[in-house]
Structure formats: structure tokens, C-alpha cells
Coordinates of C-alpha atoms and ligand atoms in Angstrom, one line a residue:
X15 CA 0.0 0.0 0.0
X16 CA 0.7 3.6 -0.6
X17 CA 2.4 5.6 2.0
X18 CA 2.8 9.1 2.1
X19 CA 7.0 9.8 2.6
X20 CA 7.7 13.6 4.3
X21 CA 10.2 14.4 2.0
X22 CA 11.9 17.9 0.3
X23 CA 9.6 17.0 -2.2
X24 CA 6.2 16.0 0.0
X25 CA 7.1 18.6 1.9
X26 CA 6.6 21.3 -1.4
X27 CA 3.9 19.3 -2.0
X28 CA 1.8 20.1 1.0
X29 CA 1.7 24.0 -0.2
X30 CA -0.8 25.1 -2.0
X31 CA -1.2 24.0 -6.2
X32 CA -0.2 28.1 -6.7
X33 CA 3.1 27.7 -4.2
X34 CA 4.2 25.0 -5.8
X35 CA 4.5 26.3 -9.4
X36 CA 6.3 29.7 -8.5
X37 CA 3.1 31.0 -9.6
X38 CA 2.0 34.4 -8.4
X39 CA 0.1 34.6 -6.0
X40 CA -3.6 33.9 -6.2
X41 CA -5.8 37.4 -6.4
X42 CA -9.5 37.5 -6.5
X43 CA -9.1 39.7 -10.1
X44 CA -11.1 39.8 -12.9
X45 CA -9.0 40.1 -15.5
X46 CA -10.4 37.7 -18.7
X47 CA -9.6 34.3 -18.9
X48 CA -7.5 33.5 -22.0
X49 CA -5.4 30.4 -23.0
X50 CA -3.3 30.4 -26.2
X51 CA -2.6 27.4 -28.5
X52 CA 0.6 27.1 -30.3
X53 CA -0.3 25.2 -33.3
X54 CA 3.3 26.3 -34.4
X55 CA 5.0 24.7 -32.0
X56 CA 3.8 21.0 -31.4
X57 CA 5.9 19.1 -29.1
X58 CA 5.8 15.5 -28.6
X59 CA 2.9 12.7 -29.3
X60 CA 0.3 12.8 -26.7
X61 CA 1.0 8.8 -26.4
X62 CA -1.6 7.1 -26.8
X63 CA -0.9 4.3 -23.6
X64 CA -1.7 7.5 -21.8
X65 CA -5.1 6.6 -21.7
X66 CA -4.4 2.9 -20.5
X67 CA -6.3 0.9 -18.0
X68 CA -5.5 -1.6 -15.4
X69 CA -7.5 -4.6 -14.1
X70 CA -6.8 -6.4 -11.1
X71 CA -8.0 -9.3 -9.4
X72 CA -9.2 -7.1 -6.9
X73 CA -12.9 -7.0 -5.5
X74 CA -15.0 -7.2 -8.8
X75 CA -12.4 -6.1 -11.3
X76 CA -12.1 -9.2 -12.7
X77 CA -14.9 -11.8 -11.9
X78 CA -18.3 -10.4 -12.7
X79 CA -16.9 -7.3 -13.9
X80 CA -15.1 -8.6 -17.0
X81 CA -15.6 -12.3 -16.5
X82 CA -18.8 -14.4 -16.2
X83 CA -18.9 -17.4 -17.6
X84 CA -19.9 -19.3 -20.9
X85 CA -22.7 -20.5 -19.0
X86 CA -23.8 -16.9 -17.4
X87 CA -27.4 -15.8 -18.1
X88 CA -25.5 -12.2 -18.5
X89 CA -25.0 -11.5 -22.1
X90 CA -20.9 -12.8 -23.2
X91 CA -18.7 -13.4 -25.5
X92 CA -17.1 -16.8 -24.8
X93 CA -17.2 -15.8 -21.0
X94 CA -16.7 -12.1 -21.3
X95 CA -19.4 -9.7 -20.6
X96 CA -20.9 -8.1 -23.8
X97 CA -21.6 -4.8 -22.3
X98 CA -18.3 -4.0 -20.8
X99 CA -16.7 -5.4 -23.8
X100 CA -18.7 -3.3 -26.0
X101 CA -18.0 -0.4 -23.6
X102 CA -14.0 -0.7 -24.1
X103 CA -14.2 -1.0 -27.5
X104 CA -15.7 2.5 -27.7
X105 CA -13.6 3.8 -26.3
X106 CA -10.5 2.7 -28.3
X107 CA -8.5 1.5 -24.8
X108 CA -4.8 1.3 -26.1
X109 CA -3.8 -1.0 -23.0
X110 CA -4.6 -2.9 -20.3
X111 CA -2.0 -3.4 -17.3
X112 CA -3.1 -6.9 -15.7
X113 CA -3.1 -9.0 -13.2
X114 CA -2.2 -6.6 -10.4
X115 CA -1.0 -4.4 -8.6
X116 CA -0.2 -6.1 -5.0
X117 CA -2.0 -9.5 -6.6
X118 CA 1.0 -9.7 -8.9
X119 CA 3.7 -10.1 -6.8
X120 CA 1.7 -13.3 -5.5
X121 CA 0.6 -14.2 -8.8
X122 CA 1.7 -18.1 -10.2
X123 CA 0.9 -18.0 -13.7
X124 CA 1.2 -21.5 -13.7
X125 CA -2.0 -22.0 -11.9
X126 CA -3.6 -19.9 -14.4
X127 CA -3.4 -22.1 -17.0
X128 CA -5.4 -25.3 -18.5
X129 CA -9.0 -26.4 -17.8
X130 CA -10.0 -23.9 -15.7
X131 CA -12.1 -26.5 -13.7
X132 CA -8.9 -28.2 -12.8
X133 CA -7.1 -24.7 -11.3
X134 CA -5.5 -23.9 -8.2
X135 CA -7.8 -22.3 -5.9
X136 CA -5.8 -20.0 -3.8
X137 CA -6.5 -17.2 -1.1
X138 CA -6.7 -13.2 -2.6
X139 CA -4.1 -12.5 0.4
X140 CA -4.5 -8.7 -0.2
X141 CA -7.8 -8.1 -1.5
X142 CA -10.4 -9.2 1.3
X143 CA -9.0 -12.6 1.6
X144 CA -11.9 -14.0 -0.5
X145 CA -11.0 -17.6 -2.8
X146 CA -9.1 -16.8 -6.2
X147 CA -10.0 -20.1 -8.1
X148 CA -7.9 -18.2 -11.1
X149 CA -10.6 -19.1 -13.6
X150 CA -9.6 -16.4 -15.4
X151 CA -5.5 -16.5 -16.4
X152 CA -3.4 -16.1 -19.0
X153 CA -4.8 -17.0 -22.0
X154 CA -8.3 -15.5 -20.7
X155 CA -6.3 -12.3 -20.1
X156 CA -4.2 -11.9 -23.4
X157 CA -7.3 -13.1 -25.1
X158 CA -9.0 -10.5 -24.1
X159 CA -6.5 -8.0 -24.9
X160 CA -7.3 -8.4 -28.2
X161 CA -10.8 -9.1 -28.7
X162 CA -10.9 -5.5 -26.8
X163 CA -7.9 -4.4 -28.9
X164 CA -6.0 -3.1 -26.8
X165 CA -2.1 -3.5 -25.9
X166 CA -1.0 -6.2 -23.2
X167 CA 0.6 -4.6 -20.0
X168 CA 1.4 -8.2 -18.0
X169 CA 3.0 -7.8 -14.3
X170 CA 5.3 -10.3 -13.4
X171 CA 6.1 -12.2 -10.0
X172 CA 9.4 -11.0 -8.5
X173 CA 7.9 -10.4 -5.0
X174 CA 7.6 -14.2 -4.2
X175 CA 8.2 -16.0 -7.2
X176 CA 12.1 -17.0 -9.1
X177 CA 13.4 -15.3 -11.9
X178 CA 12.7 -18.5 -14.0
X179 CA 8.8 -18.5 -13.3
X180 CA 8.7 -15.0 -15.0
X181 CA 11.1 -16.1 -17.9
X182 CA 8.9 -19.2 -18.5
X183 CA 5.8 -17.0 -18.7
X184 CA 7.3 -15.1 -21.3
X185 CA 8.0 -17.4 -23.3
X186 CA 4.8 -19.6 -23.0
X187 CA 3.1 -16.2 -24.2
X188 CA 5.8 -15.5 -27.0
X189 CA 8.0 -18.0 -27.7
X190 CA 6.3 -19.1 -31.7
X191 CA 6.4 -22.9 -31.4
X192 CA 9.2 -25.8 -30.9
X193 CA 9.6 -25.4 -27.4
X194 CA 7.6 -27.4 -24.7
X195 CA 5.4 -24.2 -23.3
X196 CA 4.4 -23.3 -26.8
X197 CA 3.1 -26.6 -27.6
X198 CA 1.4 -26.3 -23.8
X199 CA -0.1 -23.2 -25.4
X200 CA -1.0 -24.7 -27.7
X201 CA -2.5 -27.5 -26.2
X202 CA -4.4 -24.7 -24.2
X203 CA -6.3 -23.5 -27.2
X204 CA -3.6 -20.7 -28.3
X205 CA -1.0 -21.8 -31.3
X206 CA -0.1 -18.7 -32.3
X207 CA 2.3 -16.7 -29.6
X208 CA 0.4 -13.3 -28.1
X209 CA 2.0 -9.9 -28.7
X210 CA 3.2 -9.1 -25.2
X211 CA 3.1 -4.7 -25.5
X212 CA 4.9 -4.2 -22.2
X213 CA 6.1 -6.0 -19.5
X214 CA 5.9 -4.9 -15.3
X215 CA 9.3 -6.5 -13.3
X216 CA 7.2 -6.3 -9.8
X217 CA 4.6 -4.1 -8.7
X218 CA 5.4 -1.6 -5.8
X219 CA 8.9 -3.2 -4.6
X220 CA 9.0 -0.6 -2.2
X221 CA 5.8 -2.2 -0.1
X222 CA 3.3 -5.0 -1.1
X223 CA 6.1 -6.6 -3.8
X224 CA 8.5 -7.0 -1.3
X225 CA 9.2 -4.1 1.1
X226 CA 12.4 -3.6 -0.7
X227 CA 14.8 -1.1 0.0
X228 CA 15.8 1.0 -3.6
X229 CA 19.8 -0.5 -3.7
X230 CA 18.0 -4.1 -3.4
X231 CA 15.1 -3.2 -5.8
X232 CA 17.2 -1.9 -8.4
X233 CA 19.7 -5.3 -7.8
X234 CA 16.5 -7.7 -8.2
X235 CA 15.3 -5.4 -11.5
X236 CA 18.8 -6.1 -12.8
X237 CA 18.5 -9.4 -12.3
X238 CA 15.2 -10.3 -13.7
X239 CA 15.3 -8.0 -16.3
X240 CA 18.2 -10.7 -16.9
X241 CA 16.3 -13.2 -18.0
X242 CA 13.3 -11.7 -19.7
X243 CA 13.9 -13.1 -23.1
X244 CA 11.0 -12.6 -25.8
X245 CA 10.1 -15.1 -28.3
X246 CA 10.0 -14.5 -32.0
X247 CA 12.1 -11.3 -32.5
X248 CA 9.0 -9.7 -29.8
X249 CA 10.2 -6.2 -28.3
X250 CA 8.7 -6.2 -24.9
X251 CA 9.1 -2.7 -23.3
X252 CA 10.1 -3.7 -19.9
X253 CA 9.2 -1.3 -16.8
X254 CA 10.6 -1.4 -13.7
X255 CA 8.2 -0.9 -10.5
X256 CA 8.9 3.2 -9.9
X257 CA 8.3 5.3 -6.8
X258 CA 5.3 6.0 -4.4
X259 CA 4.2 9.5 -4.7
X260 CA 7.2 11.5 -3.8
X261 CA 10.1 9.4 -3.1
X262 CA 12.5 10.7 -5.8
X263 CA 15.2 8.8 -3.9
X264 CA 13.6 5.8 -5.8
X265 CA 13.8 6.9 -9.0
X266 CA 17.6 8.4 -8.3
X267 CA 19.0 4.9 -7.4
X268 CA 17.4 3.1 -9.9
X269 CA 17.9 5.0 -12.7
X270 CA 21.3 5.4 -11.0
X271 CA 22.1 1.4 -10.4
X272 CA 19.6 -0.5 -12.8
X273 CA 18.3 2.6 -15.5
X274 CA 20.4 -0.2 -18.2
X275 CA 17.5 -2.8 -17.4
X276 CA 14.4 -1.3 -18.2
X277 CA 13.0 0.8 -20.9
X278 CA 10.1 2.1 -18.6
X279 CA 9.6 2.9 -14.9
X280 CA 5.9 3.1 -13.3
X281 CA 5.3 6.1 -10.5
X282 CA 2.1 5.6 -8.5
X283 CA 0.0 8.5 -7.3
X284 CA -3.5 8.1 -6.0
X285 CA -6.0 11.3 -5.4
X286 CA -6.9 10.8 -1.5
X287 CA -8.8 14.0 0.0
X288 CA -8.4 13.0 3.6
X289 CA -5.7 10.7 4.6
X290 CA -5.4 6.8 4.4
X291 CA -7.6 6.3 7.7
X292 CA -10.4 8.9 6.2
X293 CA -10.1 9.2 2.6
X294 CA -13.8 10.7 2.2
X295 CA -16.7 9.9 0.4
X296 CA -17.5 9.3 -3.3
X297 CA -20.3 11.5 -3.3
X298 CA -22.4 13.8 -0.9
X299 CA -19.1 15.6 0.1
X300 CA -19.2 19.5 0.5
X301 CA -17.6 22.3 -1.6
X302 CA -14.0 21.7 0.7
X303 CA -14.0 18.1 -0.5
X304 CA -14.5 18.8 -4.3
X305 CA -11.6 21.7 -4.3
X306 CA -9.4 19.3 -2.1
X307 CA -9.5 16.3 -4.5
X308 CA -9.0 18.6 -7.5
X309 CA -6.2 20.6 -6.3
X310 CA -4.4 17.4 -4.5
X311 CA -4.9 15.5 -8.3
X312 CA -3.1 18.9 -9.7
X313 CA -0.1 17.9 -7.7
X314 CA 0.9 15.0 -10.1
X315 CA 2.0 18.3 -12.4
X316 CA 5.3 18.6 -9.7
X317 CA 5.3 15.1 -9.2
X318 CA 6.1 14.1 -12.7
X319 CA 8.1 16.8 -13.3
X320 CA 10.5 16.0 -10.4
X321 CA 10.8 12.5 -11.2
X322 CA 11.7 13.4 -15.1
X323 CA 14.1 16.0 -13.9
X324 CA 16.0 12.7 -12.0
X325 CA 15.3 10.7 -15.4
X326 CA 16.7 13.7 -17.5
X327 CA 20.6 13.3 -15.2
X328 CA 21.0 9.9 -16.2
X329 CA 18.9 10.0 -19.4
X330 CA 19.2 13.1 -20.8
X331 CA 18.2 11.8 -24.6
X332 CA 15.0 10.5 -22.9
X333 CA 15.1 6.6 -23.6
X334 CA 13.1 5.7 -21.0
X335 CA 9.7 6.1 -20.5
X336 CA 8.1 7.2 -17.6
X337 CA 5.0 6.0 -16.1
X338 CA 2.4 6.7 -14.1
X339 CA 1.0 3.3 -14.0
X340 CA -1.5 3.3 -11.4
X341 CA -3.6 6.9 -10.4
X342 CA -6.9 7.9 -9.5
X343 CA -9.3 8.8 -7.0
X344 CA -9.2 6.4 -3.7
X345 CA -11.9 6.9 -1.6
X346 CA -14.2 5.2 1.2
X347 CA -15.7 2.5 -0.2
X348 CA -19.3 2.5 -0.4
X349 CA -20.8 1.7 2.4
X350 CA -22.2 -2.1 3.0
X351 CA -19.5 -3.2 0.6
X352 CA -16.6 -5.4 1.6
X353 CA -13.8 -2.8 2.3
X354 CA -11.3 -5.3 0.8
X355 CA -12.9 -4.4 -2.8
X356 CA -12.1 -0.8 -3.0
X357 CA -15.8 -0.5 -4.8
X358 CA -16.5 3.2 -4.6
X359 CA -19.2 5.6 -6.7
X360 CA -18.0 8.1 -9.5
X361 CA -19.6 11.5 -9.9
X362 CA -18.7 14.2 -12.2
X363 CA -16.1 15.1 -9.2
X364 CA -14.2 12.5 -11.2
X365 CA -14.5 13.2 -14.7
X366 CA -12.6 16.8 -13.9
X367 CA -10.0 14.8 -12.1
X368 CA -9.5 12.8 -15.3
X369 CA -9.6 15.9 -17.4
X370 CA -7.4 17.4 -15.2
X371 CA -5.1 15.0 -15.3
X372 CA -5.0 14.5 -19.2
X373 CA -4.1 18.4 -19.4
X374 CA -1.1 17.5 -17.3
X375 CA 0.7 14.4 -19.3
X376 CA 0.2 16.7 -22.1
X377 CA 2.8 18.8 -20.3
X378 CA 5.1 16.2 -20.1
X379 CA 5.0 14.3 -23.2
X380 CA 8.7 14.1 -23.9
X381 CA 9.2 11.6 -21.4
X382 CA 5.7 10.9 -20.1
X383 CA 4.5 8.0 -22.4
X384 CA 1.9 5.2 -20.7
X385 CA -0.7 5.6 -17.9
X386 CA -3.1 3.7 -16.2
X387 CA -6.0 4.6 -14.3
X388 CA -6.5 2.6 -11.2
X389 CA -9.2 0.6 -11.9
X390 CA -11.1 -0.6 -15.2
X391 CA -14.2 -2.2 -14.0
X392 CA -15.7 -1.9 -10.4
X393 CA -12.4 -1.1 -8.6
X394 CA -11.1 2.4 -7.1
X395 CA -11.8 5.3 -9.9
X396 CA -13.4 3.0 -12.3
X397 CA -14.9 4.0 -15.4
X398 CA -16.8 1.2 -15.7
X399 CA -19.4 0.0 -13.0
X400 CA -21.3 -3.4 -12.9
X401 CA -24.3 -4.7 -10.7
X402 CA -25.9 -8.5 -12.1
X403 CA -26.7 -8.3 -15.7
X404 CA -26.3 -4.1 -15.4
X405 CA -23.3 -1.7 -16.5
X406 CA -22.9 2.2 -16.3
X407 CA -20.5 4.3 -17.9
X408 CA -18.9 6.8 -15.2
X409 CA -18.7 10.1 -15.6
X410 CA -14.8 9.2 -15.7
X411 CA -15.6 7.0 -19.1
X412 CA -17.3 9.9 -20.5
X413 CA -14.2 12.1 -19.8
X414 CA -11.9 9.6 -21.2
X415 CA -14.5 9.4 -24.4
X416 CA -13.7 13.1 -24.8
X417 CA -10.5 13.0 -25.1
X418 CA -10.0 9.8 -27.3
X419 CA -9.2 12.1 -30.2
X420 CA -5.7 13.1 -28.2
X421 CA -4.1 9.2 -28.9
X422 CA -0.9 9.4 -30.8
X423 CA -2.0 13.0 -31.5
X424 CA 0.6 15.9 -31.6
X425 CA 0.8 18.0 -28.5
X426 CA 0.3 21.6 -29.2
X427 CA 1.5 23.6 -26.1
X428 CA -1.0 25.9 -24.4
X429 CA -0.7 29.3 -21.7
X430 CA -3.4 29.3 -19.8
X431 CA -4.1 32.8 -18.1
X432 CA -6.7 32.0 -15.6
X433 CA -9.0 33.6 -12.7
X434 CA -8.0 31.8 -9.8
X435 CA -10.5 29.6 -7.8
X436 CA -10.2 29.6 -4.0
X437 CA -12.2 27.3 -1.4
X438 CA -10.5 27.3 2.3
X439 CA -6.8 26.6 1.5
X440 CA -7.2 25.1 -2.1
X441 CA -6.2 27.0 -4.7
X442 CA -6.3 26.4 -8.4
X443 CA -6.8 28.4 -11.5
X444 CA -10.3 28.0 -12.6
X445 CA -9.3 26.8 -16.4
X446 CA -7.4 24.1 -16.8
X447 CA -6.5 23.4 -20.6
X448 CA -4.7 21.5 -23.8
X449 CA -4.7 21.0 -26.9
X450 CA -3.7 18.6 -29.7
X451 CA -3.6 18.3 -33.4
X452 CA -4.9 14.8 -34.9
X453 CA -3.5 13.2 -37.9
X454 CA -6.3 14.5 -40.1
X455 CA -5.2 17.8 -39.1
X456 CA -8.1 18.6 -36.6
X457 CA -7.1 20.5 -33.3
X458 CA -9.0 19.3 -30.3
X459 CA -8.8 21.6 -27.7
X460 CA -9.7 20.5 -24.1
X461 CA -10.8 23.1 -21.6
X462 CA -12.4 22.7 -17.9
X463 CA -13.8 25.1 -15.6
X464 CA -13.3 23.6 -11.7
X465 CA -15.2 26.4 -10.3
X466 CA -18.4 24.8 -9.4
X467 CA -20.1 27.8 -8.6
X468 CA -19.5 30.3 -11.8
X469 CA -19.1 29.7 -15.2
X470 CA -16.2 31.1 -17.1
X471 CA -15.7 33.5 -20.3
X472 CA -12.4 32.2 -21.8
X473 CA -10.9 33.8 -24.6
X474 CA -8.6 31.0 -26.9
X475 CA -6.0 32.4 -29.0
X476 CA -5.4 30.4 -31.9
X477 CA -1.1 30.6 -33.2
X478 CA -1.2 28.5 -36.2
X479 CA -4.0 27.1 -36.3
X480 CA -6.8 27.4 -39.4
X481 CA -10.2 26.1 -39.0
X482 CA -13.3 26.7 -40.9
X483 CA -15.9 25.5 -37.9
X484 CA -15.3 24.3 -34.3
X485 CA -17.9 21.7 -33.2
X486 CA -17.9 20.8 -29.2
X487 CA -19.3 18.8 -26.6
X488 CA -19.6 19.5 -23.2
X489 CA -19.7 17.3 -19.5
X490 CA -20.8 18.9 -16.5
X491 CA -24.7 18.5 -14.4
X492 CA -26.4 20.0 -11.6
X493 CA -24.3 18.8 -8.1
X494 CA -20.8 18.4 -7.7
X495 CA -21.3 15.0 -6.9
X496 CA -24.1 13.9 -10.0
X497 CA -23.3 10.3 -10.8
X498 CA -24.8 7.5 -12.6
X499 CA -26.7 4.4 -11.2
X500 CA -28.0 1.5 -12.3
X501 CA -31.1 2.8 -11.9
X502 CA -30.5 6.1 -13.7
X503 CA -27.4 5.6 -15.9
X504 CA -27.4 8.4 -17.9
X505 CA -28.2 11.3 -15.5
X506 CA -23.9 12.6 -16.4
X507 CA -22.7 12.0 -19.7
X508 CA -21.9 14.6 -22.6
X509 CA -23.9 16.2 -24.5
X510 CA -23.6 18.9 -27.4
X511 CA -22.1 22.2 -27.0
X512 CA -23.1 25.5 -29.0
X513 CA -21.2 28.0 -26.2
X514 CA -18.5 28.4 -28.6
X515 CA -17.8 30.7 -31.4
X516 CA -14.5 30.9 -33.8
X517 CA -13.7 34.2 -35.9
X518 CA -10.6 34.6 -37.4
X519 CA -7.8 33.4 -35.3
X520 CA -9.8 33.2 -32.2
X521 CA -12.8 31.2 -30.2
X522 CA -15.2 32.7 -27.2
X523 CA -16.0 30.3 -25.0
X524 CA -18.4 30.1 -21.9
X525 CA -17.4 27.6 -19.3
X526 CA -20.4 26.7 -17.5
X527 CA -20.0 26.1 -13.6
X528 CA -17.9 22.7 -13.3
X529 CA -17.6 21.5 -16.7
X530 CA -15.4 20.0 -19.2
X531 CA -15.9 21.2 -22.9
X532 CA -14.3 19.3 -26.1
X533 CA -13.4 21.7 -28.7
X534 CA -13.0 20.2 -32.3
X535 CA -12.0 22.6 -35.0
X536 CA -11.8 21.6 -38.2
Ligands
AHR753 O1 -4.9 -0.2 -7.1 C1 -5.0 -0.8 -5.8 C2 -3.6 -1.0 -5.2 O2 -2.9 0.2 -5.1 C3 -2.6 -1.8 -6.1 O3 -2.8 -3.2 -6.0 C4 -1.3 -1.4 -5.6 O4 -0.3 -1.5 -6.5 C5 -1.5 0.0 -5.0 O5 -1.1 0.1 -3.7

């Protein structure tokens, strides 16, 4: 688990979003809003593993929320749920980072594979204790992956497990035929070897995959890394498990001691208003709780940018990728649900923190390339939710739909001159932007007001960029804490936007109160 670490760093941290960015001082002006696109200066590729997922075998992450059954009366495709499948598809997911999390460093592929009648039924040591009777393993996984079509993010073993179990999972996934585990693989229903995208060595070393100090971690990383050996020419982009929050002493020694090994290393930050023993509630929280959680999700800005800044010493041409491969929103879990399942509501509270957060990678595209929001289906900030034969779409699915547009498109940089918005001691500017330009040469500009009380009159400047027509859609609804049930699954979800107008070079926008807006100009 995630613990907080008072360092230099946490210790910026805990001042104010304004404070930490040398910006000036927050004023209660009225000068106009304005934020300028450079459409002649595009940086790099807003990746598009940015907008990756992860599923763990965590609560209902897994079983009943991807997984039912052949013989389910819910709706599947050999086994998978229809809706949720239908649901990812939409959305174009890129990847999916799977099995875990802390489950991975437990994780025996071996007893994920063959009849699934015939599997190891094992204890979910972190996740509630419940029975894991791994019906669902690797070929149901990397199956999956591409029926959804989406990249393969597998975590390997290294808390508790050999090096060899993790080189013989590779290559029963890769390895194209000849050897004994392709022919198991085979044997299993799969004769052709997956494509394996990326490739986790451990999960958290620092705590649930080991408790490792960073010398040892980055010793172990060496030495798996070692013996990770794709099949058939593959190019697995291995990642190394990266720091908790703040701990930039992490990243420094292994970058420092292992940075040879990997091509990637995942950072973990999670949104908690509160604190770990009172993280606050989903929904019915007050004004204080929505500015807390939106300005404490601003802080990944510093935190990204300090841990590049450690990358950039000992990779100054940028090689290696970093990752945040686990963030979100971590709340209480609903109440009357088993507090080992990490099930929690999603309002619109969330979707900003989403949008929020895809106007930050954008800032740090040059070495920022993969993401993963912490959970897919049912777990944490998930953007889908599932109850019997029922799904929603979150108001955090709708903000990823929104920005779909931005995979693989080119960053154009943005300034973002901004009222600022105050509640008790939170502070952030009430527009939060970015902007990209798509392969077919239309600029999608993302803008979101935070201020749930007053809508905002921004200004866009448009520097190279020429568009006959902007088209938009917008996400926003009456409470700060509107959500979707099962009962009423639509009451958030976009909707078409005509509180835009471009002439010449430049677009007036109105920001309603708390609200995301999707500019397309074309
Ligand atoms: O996402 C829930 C848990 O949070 C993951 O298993 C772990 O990696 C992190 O502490």
C-alpha cells in the first residue's frame, strides 16, 4: 500500500497548487480568462498508452466485472461480458495493465493455465482474503486484450516468485512454437504466440512486492530483467516498479544502479482528499471536498516533473519512458461493501479529475508516455461500474471518451491565463486546458472550468492554427457529486455544446460552472 513519505519533495507538495508552481500569488481579479494554443510549435505525441487501463483481481475487477462465464445468463462473448466489452471498445482503450498491482507479486501463472475446472484455488491474500480459483489467467487475459484491442501490460512475479517462473511466462506467451510451453499453449487452445506490449518487473517493490529497500530493488530489477527473453524477435518494453508519490530517492537509485534494465519505470500516485484512515466519500461531500481532491490530483504536475528531472541526469536523450502506471481517485468505499474491494461511486467530481489530469501528461509528453487509471471495471476510480446483468458508464468514461481524439495526436502547447479559484486553502486556476492536433489535421482543444459555482468566459488564441468550424461537446450536471446508477445511468454523460464561437484566429468560449468542454476545430 501507498504511504505518504515527508520528503523535500512532500514537503513542497503540501503547499498550495499556486506555491508549488512559483506562480504568483492567487488574487481575486477579474481580469479575462484567456489560454493560447501554439499550433506552431507542437511538441511531442500525446501517447496514446496514456489513456491505459488496469485490471486487477481485486474486488469485482475481474470476476463479474469482465468475467462471467460461458454458462452466465449475463449477455458474453465466450465468457466475457458483452456490455463492458462493447463499452472498451468504444472507447479505443490502447492498454490494459493486468493481473495486479499487489496480486501480482503473488501471482503463479502457472496456476492460471489449463482447464479452468482443474485450477489452483488459492486465497486473494490482499484483496479481502476471499477464494481466487484463477478461472480467469493467462490466456483469458491476453485473449481479451485483443478481442478489446488493446495492448498487453502483464506484471510479473518477483515479490515471491524466481526469476525463471517469470522467464517461462514469457515465453509460453511469445516463444512461436518448438519449445515445450508453446506446444502447452497450444495444447491450451492458443497456437499462435500473443504480442506481449509491455512488460511490469514487480509491482510496488517498495511495499506490497517485497518491502524492498531502492539499492536491493534496483539489484533484483537487474536481475530479472536478466532473463526476460521474448520469443520471436518480440520487443517487450520492460518497466521497472517506480516510486510511491514522492520518493524521488527511488527513481535516483534506480535509474542510477539499474536505469540499463528497463525501458520504462511506473510512478504511482492516487487522489486521497483526507488521509489513508479517512479518505472521504464518493459523493455527498461539501464544496472543501471537491476543491481538495481537484487541487491534491493537480499535484501529479510537480510530481512528474521532479521524477523526469531525476530521469533527464542519467537519461538526458530520454530513452526511458516514464510511467504513471497506477492513479486515480481512492476513496471510502461505499458503504455495506466489503472494504477489501475498494468499490466506490464516481460523480462528475471525477471526470474533472480525469480531465485534469489529461491536461497535465500533455505537459510532459517528452518523457511521459503510458498511464493507467486505477481501476477498469468496479475497482477504485473505475470507469466502468457493474451490478448483475447491469453496467454504467462513469462520468470518468465519459471524460476519457472526450479525449479519445488526443491518442498518438501531436501535442500543441498551451498558456493558460486563468482567474484563480479559492475554497479554504485550495487554490487552483479555474481553467485548466490542452490541446492537440490529430492526424487529419483537426485541433482538439480540451478546456475545464473547476469552479463549481460560476461559469467562465475564456478567450482562446489560436497561433497556427486554421479552422473553418469548431464543433464541441460538453460534461458537466447540476451537483458536484451527480453520478450514474443503475437505476438512472445516464443522469452525467456529454452532450452537445453551442457556447463556442470561432472568428478569425480566435474562439469565445463560456465555461459553464464545473464542466469539461471538447473543442474540435476543423
Ligand atoms: O490499485 C490498488 C492497489 O494500489 C494496487 O494493488 C497497488 O499497486 C496499489 O497500492
Amino acid at each position: 500500500m501507498i504511504r505518504n513519505m515527508m520528503t523535500t519533495l512532500a514537503l513542497l507538495l503540501a503547499l498550495p497548487a499556486a506555491a508549488q508552481t512559483g506562480a504568483p500569488a492567487p488574487t481575486t481579479g477579474e481580469a479575462p480568462d484567456q489560454v493560447t494554443v501554439h499550433g506552431d510549435q507542437p511538441a511531442a505525441k500525446f501517447n496514446r498508452r496514456l489513456f491505459g487501463q488496469f485490471a486487477e483481481h481485486l474486488g469485482h475487477g475481474i470476476y463479474t466485472g469482465i468475467w462471467v462465464g460461458k454458462g452466465s445468463p449475463i449477455p458474453n462473448v465466450d465468457g466475457y461480458r458483452r456490455d463492458v466489452l462493447d463499452a472498451l471498445k468504444a472507447l479505443r482503450v490502447p492498454v490494459i495493465r493486468w493481473p495486479g498491482g499487489c496480486f501480482a507479486d503473488e501471482y503463479h501463472w502457472r496456476e492460471g493455465i489449463g482447464p479452468q475446472a482443474g485450477r489452483k484455488v488459492k486465497i486473494n491474500t490482499n484483496w479481502g482474503g476471499v477464494t481466487e480459483d484463477n478461472r480467469f489467467g493467462t490466456n483469458e487475459f491476453m485473449d481479451y486484450s485483443e478481442m478489446v484491442g488493446a495492448d498487453a501490460y502483464v506484471s510479473g512475479n518477483v515479490g515471491n516468485a524466481p526469476p525463471f517462473e517469470m522467464a517461462e511466462w514469457m515465453e509460453y506467451m511469445t516463444s512461436p512454437s518448438g519449445s515445450s510451453l508453446a506446444k502447452e499453449r497450444a495444447a491450451n487452445g492458443r497456437k499462435e504466440p500473443w504480442k506481449v506490449a509491455m512488460f511490469g518487473i514487480g509491482n510496488e517493490l517498495w511495499g506490497c512486492g517485497g518491502n524492498m529497500r531502492p539499492e536491493y530493488a534496483a539489484d533484483v530489477t537487474r536481475r530479472y530483467s536478466t532473463f526476460l527473453k521474448p520469443g520471436g524477435g518480440q520487443r517487450v518494453m520492460k518497466i521497472a516498479s517506480g516510486p510511491n508519490v514522492d520518493d524521488t530517492n527511488w527513481t535516483e537509485v534506480m535509474m542510477r544502479e539499474a536505469g540499463g534494465a528497463f525501458d520504462g519505470i511506473g510512478m504511482h500516485y492516487y487522489t486521497i482528499p483526507f488521509d489513508w484512515s479517512h479518505k472521504g466519500a464518493a459523493t455527498g461531500f461539501d464544496e472543501d471536498g471537491w476543491a481538495r481532491t481537484l487541487a491534491k490530483t493537480e499535484r501529479i504536475d510537480a510530481l512528474i516533473a521532479g521524477h523526469a528531472a531525476i530521469m533527464d541526469k542519467y537519461d538526458p536523450a530520454k530513452r526511458t519512458a516514464l510511467l504513471v502506471d497506477e492513479w486515480g481517485t481512492w476513496y471510502d468505499v461505499e458503504p455495506g461493501t466489503n472494504p477489501g474491494f475498494l468499490y466506490q461511486q464516481n460523480s462528475l467530481r471525477d471526470a474533472l479529475v480525469a480531465s485534469l489530469n489529461f491536461d497535465i501528461f500533455a505537459r510532459h509528453t517528452d518523457r511521459l508516455r503510458g498511464a493507467n487509471i486505477a481501476q477498469m471495471v468496479n475497482v477504485l476510480q473505475s470507469i466502468l461500474l457493474t451490478d448483475g446483468n447491469r453496467m454504467v458508464k462513469t462520468p470518468t468514461y465519459w471524460a476519457f471518451d472526450m479525449y479519445k481524439d488526443y491518442q498518438d495526436a501531436v501535442v500543441l502547447p498551451v498558456d493558460v491565463q486563468s482567474r484563480w479559484y479559492n475554497k479554504n486553502e485550495w487554490t487552483l486556476k479555474a481553467v485548466s486546458a490542452s490541446a492537440v492536433r490529430g492526424a487529419d489535421g483537426t485541433v482538439h482543444i480540451g478546456l475545464t472550468n473547476v469552479d463549481p459555482n460560476r461559469a467562465e468566459t475564456v478567450t482562446v488564441r489560436l497561433a497556427g492554427v486554421t479552422g473553418a468550424g469548431v464543433t464541441a461537446r460538453i460534461l458537466t450536471a447540476a451537483t458536484m457529486d451527480a453520478h450514474n446508477t443503475f437505476e438512472a445511468p445516464d443522469a452525467v454523460r456529454p452532450a452537445a455544446f453551442t457556447g463556442a464561437q470561432l472568428s478569425g484566429g480566435t474562439l469565445q468560449v463560456t465555461l459553464p460552472a464545473k464542466s469539461i468542454v471538447m473543442l474540435d476545430i476543423r
